Coordinates of C-alpha atoms in Angstrom, one line a residue:
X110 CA 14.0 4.4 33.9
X111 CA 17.2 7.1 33.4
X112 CA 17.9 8.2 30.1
X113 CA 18.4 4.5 27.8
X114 CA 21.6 5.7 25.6
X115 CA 21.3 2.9 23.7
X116 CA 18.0 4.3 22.3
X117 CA 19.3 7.4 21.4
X118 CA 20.9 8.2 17.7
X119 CA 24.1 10.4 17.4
X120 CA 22.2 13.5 17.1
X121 CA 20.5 12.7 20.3
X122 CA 23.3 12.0 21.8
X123 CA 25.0 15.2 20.5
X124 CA 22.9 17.2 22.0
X125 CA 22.7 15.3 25.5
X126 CA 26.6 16.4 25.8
X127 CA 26.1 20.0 24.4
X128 CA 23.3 20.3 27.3
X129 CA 25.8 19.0 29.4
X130 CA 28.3 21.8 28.6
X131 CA 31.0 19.0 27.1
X132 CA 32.7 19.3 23.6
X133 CA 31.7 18.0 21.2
X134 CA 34.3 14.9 20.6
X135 CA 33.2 13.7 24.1
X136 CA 29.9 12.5 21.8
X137 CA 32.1 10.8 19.4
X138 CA 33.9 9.2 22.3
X139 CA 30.4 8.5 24.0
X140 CA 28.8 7.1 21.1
X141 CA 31.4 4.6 20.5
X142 CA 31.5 3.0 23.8
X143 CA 27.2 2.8 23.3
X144 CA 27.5 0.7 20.1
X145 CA 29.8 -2.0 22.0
X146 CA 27.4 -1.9 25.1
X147 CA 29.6 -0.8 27.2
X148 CA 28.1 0.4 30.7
X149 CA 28.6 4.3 31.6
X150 CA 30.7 3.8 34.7
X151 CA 33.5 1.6 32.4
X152 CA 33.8 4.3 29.8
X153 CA 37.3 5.0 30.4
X154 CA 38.3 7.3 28.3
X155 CA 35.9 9.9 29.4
X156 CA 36.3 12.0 32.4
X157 CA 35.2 10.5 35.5
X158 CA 33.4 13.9 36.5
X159 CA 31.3 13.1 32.7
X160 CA 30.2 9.6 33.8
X161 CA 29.2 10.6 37.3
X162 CA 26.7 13.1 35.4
X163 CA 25.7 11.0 32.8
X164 CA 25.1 8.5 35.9
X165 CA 23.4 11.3 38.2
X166 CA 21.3 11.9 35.1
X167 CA 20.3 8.2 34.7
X168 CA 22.1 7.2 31.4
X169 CA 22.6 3.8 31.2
X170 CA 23.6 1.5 28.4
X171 CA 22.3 -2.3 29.4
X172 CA 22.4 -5.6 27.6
X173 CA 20.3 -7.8 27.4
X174 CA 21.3 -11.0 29.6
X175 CA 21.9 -14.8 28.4
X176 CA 20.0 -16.9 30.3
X177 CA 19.9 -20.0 28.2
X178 CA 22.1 -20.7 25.3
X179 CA 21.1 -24.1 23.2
X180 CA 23.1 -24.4 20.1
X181 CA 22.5 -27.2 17.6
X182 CA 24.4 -30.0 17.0
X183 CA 23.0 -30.5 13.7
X184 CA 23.6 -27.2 11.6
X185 CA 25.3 -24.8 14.5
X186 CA 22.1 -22.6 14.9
X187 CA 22.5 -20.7 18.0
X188 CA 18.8 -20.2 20.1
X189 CA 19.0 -17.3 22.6
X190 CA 16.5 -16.9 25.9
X191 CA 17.1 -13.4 27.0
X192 CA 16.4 -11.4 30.2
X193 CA 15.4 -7.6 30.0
X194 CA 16.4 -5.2 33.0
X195 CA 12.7 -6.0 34.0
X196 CA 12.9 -10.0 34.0
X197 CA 10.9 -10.7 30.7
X198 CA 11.7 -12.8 28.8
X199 CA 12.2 -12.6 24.8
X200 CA 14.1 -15.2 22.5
X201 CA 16.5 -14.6 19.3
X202 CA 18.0 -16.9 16.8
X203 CA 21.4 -17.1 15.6
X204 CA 21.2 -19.1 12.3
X205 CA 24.2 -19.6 10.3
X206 CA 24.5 -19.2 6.6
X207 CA 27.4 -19.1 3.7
X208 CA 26.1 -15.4 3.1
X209 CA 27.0 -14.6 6.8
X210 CA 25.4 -14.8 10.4
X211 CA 21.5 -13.9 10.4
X212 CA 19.8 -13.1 13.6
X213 CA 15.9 -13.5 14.1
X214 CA 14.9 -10.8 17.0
X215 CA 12.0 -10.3 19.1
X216 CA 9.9 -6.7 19.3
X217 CA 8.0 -7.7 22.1
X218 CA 7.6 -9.2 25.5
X219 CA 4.3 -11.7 24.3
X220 CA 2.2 -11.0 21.7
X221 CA -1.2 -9.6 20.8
X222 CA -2.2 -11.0 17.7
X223 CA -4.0 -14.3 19.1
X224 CA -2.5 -16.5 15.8
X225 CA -4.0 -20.1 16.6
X226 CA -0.3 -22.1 15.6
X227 CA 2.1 -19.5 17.6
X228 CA 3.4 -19.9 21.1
X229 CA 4.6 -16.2 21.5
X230 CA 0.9 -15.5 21.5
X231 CA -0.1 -17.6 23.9
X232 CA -0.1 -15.9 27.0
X233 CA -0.9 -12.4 25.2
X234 CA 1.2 -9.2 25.2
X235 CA 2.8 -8.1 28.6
X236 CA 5.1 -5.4 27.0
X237 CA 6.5 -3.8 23.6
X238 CA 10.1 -3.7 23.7
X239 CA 12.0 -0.6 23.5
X240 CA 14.5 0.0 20.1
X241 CA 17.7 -0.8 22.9
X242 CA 16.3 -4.3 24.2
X243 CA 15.8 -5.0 20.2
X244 CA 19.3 -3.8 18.7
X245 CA 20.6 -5.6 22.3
X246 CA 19.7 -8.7 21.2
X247 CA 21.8 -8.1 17.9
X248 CA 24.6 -6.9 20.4
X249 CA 24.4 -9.7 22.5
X250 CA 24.7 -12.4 20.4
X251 CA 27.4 -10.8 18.6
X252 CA 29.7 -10.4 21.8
X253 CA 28.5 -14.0 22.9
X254 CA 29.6 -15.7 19.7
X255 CA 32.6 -13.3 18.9
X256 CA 31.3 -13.1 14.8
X257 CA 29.6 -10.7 13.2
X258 CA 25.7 -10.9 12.3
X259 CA 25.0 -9.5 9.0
X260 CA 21.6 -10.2 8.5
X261 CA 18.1 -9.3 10.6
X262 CA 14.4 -10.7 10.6
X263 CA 12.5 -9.5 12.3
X264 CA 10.1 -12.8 12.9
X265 CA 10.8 -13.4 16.6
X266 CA 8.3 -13.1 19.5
X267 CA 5.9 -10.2 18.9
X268 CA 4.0 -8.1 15.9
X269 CA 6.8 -5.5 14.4
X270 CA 4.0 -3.1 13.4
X271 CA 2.5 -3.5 17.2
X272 CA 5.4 -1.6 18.2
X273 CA 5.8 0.7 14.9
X274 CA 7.8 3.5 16.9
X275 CA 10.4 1.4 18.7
X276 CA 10.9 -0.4 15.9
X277 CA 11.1 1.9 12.8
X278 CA 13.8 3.6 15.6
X279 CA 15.6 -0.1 15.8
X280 CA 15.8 0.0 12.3
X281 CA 17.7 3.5 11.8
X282 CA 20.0 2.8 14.8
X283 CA 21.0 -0.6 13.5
X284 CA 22.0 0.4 10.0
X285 CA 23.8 4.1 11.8
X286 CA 27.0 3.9 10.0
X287 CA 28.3 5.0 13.2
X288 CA 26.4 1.7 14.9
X289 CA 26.7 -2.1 13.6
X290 CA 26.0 -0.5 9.8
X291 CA 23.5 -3.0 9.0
X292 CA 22.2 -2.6 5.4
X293 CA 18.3 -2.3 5.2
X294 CA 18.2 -4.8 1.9
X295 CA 19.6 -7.4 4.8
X296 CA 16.7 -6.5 6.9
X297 CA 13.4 -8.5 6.7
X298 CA 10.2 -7.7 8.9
X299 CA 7.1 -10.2 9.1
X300 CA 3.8 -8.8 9.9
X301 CA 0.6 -10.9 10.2
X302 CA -1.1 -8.4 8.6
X303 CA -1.4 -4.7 10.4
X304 CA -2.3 -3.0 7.3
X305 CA -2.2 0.6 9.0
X306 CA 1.3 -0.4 9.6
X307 CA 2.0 -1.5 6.1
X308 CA 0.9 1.5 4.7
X309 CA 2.8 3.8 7.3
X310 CA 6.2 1.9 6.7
X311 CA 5.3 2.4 2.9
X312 CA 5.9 6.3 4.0
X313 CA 9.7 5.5 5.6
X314 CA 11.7 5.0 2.3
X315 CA 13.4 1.6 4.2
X316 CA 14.3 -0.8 1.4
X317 CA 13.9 -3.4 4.1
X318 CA 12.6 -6.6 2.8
X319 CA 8.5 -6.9 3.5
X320 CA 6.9 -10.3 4.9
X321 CA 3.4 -11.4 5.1
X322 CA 2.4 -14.5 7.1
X323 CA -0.6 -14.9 5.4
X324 CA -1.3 -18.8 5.6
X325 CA -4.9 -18.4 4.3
X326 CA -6.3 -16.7 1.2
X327 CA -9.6 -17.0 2.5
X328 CA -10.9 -14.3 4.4
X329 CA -13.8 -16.1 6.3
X330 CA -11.4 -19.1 7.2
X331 CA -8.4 -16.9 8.0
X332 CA -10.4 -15.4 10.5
X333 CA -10.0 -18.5 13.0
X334 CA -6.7 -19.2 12.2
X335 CA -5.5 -15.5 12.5
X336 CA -7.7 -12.8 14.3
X337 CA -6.0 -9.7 12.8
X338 CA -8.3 -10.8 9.5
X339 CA -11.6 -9.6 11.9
X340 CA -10.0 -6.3 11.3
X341 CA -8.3 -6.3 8.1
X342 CA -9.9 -8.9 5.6
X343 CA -7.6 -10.8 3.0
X344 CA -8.4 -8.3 0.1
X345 CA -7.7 -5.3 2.6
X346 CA -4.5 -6.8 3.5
X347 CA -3.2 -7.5 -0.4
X348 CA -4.1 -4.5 -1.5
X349 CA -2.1 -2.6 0.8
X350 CA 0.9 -4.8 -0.2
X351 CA -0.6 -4.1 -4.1
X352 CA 0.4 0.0 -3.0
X353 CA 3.5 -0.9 -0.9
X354 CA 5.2 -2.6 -4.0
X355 CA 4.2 0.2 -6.3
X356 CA 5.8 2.7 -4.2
X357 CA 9.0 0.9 -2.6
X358 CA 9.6 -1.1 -5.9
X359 CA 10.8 -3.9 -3.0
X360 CA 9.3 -7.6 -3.9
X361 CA 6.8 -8.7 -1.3
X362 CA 7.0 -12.1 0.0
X363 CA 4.1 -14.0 1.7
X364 CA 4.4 -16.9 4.3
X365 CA 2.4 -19.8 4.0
X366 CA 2.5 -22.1 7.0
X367 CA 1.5 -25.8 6.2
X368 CA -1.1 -27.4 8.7
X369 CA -2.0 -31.3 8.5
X370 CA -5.7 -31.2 7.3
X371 CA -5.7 -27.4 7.4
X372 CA -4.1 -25.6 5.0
X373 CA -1.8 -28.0 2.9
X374 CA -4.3 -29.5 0.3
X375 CA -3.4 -29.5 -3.2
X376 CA -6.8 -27.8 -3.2
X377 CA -5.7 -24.9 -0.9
X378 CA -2.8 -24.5 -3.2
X379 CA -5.2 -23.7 -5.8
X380 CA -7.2 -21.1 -4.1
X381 CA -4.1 -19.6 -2.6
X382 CA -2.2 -19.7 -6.1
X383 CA -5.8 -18.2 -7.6
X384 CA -6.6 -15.8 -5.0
X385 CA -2.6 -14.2 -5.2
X386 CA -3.0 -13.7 -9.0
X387 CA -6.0 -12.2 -9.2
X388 CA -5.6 -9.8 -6.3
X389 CA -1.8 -8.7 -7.2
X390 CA -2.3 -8.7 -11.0
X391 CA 1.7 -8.3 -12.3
X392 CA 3.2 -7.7 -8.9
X393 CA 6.1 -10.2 -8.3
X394 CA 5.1 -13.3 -6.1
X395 CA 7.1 -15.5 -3.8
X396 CA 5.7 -17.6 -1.4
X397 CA 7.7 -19.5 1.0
X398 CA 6.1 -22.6 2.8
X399 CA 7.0 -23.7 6.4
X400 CA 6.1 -26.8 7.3
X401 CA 4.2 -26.0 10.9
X402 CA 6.7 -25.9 14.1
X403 CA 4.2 -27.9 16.4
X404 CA 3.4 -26.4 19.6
X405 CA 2.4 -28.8 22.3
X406 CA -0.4 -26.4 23.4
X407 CA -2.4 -26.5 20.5
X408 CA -3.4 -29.5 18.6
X409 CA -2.4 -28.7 15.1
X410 CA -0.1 -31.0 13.4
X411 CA 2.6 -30.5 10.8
X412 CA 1.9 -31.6 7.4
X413 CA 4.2 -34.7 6.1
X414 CA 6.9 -34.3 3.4
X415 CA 4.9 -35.7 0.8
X416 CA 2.5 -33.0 1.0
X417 CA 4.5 -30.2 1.4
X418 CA 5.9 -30.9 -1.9
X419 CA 2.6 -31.3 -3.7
X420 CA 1.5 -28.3 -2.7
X421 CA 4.6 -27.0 -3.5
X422 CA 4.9 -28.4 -7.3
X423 CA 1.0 -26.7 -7.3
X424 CA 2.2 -23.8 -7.1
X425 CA 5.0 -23.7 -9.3
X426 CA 2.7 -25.1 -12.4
X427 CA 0.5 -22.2 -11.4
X428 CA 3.5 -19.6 -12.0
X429 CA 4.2 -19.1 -8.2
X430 CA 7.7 -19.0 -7.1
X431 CA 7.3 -20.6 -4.2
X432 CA 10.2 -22.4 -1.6
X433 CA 10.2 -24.8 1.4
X434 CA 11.6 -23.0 4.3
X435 CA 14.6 -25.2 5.5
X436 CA 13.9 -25.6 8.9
X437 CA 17.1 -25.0 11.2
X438 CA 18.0 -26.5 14.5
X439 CA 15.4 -29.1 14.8
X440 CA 17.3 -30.7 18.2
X441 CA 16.9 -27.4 20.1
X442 CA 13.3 -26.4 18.6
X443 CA 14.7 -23.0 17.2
X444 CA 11.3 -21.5 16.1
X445 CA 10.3 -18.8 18.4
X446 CA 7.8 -18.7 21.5
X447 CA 8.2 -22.3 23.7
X448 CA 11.9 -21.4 25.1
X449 CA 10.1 -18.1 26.6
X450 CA 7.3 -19.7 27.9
X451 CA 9.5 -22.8 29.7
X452 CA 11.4 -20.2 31.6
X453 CA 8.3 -18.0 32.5
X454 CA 7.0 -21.5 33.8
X455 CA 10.5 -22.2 36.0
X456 CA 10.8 -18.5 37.4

């Protein structure tokens, strides 16, 4: 695999050129050709004899490649299929707002987690993504649509806290002043519920902005929609995010994905509205709702408007702030997962 510059922090780097017997500008020099994802062999303002070692020593700074671009003609939102150096397949999202350009990234190649109403899952995890082929995808889409992106989530294909290394590293490279200076508070990461990853990342002092896709406040139930809960049961779960808060100060917000017949009764609303008081106490609540993004390999259907909106207005009387997740380019099915598995299917 060669040494993967794009991995590396200055420091790192630094040192790399010290070992190398180089002055120390050439690092400066070397680190700014990294951040635009510039290959080693078309650095050009560093020697030729310093990029035949960097080369001989198997630096390499690598992109990841377009290989479909679908953009909608309904709101502009930009869908990605990438290829890795290895030929997997991941997907990002360009979605465009009047606060700026946000990208949602994937972490992984597949996914673990088993989550019944999620294609990424489907065929399981092949491999976690290093913190290069997550920050590429940032890259990428950046020098593909010739704007800046000024926001992350981190809700693509894959569990973040399944790959708590590479990505904790993603998340210090991307904000490097020195790199594409991404603030933490524009950085959200979803988990489905890792709770010895919520209460390491608790430990990181990242005022990044914490998701939960919780979709069930039941632990029993949640077990068949979402696996994780045979590890980590509901009450597990929120009290972790109970500790997070009190630590980080950083409002939690919980996802709540609406399932025709499933999980979108005013009934549910109840529980769910119940179940997040009792077990939070005075922590801040905010659910957002997301009508489900059907997948044609399950059977679970998407709840209609009228529905979402009741369960909605439940939760509201019951003092939860809660919002309807808008959903963006419905023409080019934006949500993450089915693009990926289409072109594993074609290759």
């Amino acid at each position: 695999m060669g040494m993967d510059l794009l991995s590396l922090p200055y420091d790192e780097i630094a040192a790399l050129v010290a070992d190398m017997g180089y002055p120390a500008f050439r690092a400066k020099q070397l680190r700014g050709w990294v951040v635009k994802g510039t290959p080693v062999e078309e650095m050009r303002n560093l020697p030729r004899d310093f990029r035949e070692k960097l080369i001989e020593r198997g630096c390499h700074v690598t992109l990841p490649r377009i290989v479909r671009k679908l953009i909608s003609q309904i709101d502009g939102t930009v869908k990605y299929l990438f290829a890795l150096s290895d030929g997997q397949l991941i997907e990002s999202v360009v979605m465009k707002y009047k606060h700026g350009n946000t990208i949602c990234v994937s972490c992984q190649a597949g996914c673990r987690m088993g989550c019944r109403f999620c294609a990424s899952t489907l065929r399981g995890l092949t491999r976690n993504l290093a913190p290069s082929e997550i920050l590429g995808q940032v890259m990428a889409a950046q020098n593909d649509l010739g704007e800046r992106i000024a926001n992350i989530v981190m809700m693509g294909i894959g569990e973040p806290l399944d790959n708590y290394d590479n990505v904790v590293r993603f998340l210090h490279l991307v904000n490097a002043e020195d790199g594409l200076n991404i603030g933490y508070r524009h950085i959200s990461l979803s988990t489905c519920g890792v709770v010895d990853g919520i209460r390491k990342l608790q430990k990181e002092n990242l005022p990044i902005t914490l998701s939960i896709s919780l979709h069930n406040i039941d632990t029993e139930e949640r077990k068949s929609l979402m696996p994780i809960t045979n590890k980590w049961s509901v009450e597990e779960l929120l009290a972790a995010c109970c500790d997070y808060f009190a630590e980080t100060g950083r409002r939690i917000s919980f996802e709540y994905t609406l399932i025709a017949g499933e999980t979108d009764s005013v009934s549910r609303a109840e529980a769910l509205a119940k179940g997040l008081k009792k077990q939070l106490g005075s922590m801040p609540i905010h659910v957002n709702l997301i009508p489900l993004n059907t997948v044609s390999e399950r059977d679970y259907q998407k709840s209609d408007s009228e529905a979402v909106m009741a369960f909605q207005k439940t939760l509201v009387a019951r003092g939860i702030n809660a919002t309807v997740r808008r959903r963006l380019g419905p023409d080019i099915n934006a949500s993450c997962g089915q693009l990926r598995l289409n072109g594993q299917d074609e290759g």
